[in-house]
Amino acid sequence: MPSRKNTTPLGPIRKFTITEEKATFRSRQGTLDVVFLKDDVVRLRAVKKGQNEPDRSFAVIPTGWDKPETRITVRGDSVILATSNLSVRISLKTGRIRILSADRTDLFRNAEIAWSGAGVGLIWKMPKDRHIYGTGERTGPLDKRGTRMAYWNTDRSGYPVEQDPLYQSIPFALCMDGPRAHGFFFDNTFRQDWEFSPLGKTKAKMTADDGALDLYVMASGTPSAVLERWTELTGRMSLPPLWALGYQQCKWSYYPESVVRDIADQFRQRSIPCDVIYLDIDYMDAYKDFTWHPERFPDPPKLVSDLRDQGFRTVVMLDPGVKVEEGYDVYETLKQAGFVVRNADGTPFIGPVWPGDCLFPDFTDAACREWWGKWYKGLLDLGVAGFWNDMNEPAVFDAPGHSLPLDAVFSGDGYPGDHRRFHNIYGMQMVRGTTEGLRALRPDQRHFVLTRAAYAGTQRYAAAWTGDNCSDWPSLRISIPMLLNFGLSGQAFCGPDIGGFAGTATPELFARWLQVGALYPFCRTHYAAAPQSGHPDINAVPTQEPWSYGDEWEEINRASLELRYKLLPYLYTVFEEITRTGMPVMRPLFLQYPDDPKTACIEDEFLIGSDLLCAPILDEGRYSRELYLPKGLWYDYWSGECLEGGRKITASAPIDVLPLFARAGSAIPTQDVVQHTGEAVNKPIVWQVWPDSGFKAIGTLYEDDGETLAYTRGDFKRTTLTLSGTKENPETSLQHEGGYTGRPQEIVIAA
Ligand code: MIG
């Protein structure tokens, strides 16, 4: 929707009705419903007159929230609807809206709903100093003021750091006015475009190409409270299997089998920790889902079980396109059932991807998702541990827009629609089918699914990676704000291809990338070397394994991964926290320190949980850097030196050092280095205790069996360590909760 000029606003309200359920405002142009879902959450939903828009969401789940008490006041020409935390004022004369939080912060001021053709949008005034975060998968700065953004899942291989949009659409924003936070979610699966004027100006606009203006506003006060609401509304990731937190090694592609075995052997011979090896598309027979290439992988169960004996899990790729081939059972059953994406004339859509001509399963159909999920049985039975769903924007070769035709038809579980409506949720519904299938097949196991495309709420089904980035320093640098905003958007289990997917990493770039990558929530190296990606000979491409760059670099890379494995007990504890609170694993500083304005735009540092601060090196040839330590005391993780925060410091960072700091007052559970997560089982937990100025510290450890759902039945152990006393006479207490036995624990006090 280009400008206010060509649009038709909601305009004067001619009639309004208020029931227990909702308040409804009708103008000549359309209808606006206002529904309070909780004292700090309101939903505004507007449809154009005559528009028949189904009221259903792919993102929002039942919340169990109590309906709040609402006061209604008519003042002058305005109707004001308010709870104790939030008020919505509608001007009857203009149809414009103002939303205020209890502390009278203007969340939306002078907001106008307007239509233009099939499109709908909201234009409003935004305070000059408001910061905006979240907004899903984005390159660019952490703060989204002064940017334009689109939501339209896009496969752009080897994307430059200016690329927008990318593969995932999460139209949620976390807004900060000084220390006060609120959030909003524009729940609409059509293409959206958002534009926020730079700091210092006030224009804000979001539009969708079709559908309803469906806006959720969360006025929760602190940023962590907003994220709690947001992840109640759209769901949280469930606790992943412990092995999925280990290091993962991937290439397009490792084959044949002998190469895979060699990679596994090298990790173990060189004592470089690793939990997962990936098989990219070339393990399949002619890229046919749920098949194996007969020559490259003659005995998959044997391979997978031998890898398992060495402590590796195998993750394999599945793409949405199903090869058109008579006699291929996946194709035959799909064709027979008929739940495929169709052309406007009703015939099945056929388009090329890796296998050649393909049918595209219609994952918006429950029966199709169920059919898809069942195919995983064969792979699970032979021991494959995790699944990687790629190309699910969906990407279609040689097609306009590199995807399905816009008028392609989907069944939509009873609400049919075209590709414009379902494009942004295709990937989400695919991994929904995958994960629901896995859960049905192995109900007491945790599952690991990785997706490239997504919409809001996809964290309920899958982890995410940031697609085909490049082996260059700018791509390393933007990975930090990208992952931070991803986490703030609800997708906390995320990471980029370490070392970069396209191109060749220099030894230094790879080493620096793996250093910080060891702290990414999802920690996987991946790179393109396949002939199909433009490399004539798969063996001629410089390899991107931790040992690919010679002995000195190998030592540095080994140390990076050893740090991850040492910190795994802490990381796992932080992952468990997200399943209960929605706080991301990797956090921008402002999330923990909203009262400190200096943290608002820091995008080259981050926290893991609340206790570890990392300030990675993101430039070539740099061996020290400035960084900001938030208020309080911090310990240099390596030297143990205690530093005063609330100021900038310079950290030295020779090539083998990742600047890392522990918060004074914390206790961080660690372990000795292991080569894979399975080795840790009975090894002691080592508490690193970092006393504050009063010689106090507190920390948590979460343990369970790491792979089943037994923890949901009380079979977990949560330990709280408390330090008191004095340096000379330290006192520590360990308090336990839950029925799991857990590992032995040792305590080391840093100071
Ligand atoms: O058209 O499966 O983003 O990770 O290696 C490329 C091959 C298809 C794109 C994925 C990438 C993967 C590659 N895939």
Short mmCIF file of C-alpha atoms and ligand atoms in Angstrom, two decimals, residues 252 280-281 317 354 388 390-391 397 452 465 467-468 497 501 524 526, ligand 1:
data_model
loop_
_atom_site.label_atom_id
_atom_site.label_comp_id
_atom_site.label_asym_id
_atom_site.label_seq_id
_atom_site.Cartn_x
_atom_site.Cartn_y
_atom_site.Cartn_z
CA TRP A 252 26.73 -30.26 0.92
CA ASP A 280 22.60 -33.46 2.62
CA ILE A 281 20.50 -34.23 -0.50
CA MET A 317 17.60 -33.89 4.71
CA TRP A 354 16.45 -31.15 -7.38
CA TRP A 388 16.46 -31.32 8.18
CA ASP A 390 15.05 -27.57 3.41
CA MET A 391 13.63 -25.71 0.38
CA PHE A 397 13.54 -23.78 -9.92
CA ARG A 452 14.73 -23.16 6.65
CA TRP A 465 19.16 -21.97 10.63
CA GLY A 467 20.12 -20.36 5.23
CA ASP A 468 22.78 -19.79 2.64
CA ASP A 497 26.18 -21.93 8.85
CA PHE A 501 27.84 -21.63 3.24
CA ARG A 524 26.68 -26.29 13.17
CA HIS A 526 27.96 -26.19 6.98
O1 MIG B 1 19.28 -25.53 -3.67
O2 MIG B 1 20.57 -29.33 -0.15
O3 MIG B 1 20.09 -23.94 2.29
O4 MIG B 1 21.94 -25.73 3.34
O5 MIG B 1 23.13 -27.53 1.54
C1 MIG B 1 20.13 -25.70 -2.55
C2 MIG B 1 21.53 -28.49 -0.68
C3 MIG B 1 19.52 -26.66 -1.59
C4 MIG B 1 19.94 -25.23 0.30
C5 MIG B 1 20.25 -25.23 1.76
C6 MIG B 1 21.65 -25.71 1.97
C7 MIG B 1 21.80 -27.10 1.39
C8 MIG B 1 21.42 -27.09 -0.08
N1 MIG B 1 20.07 -26.56 -0.25
#
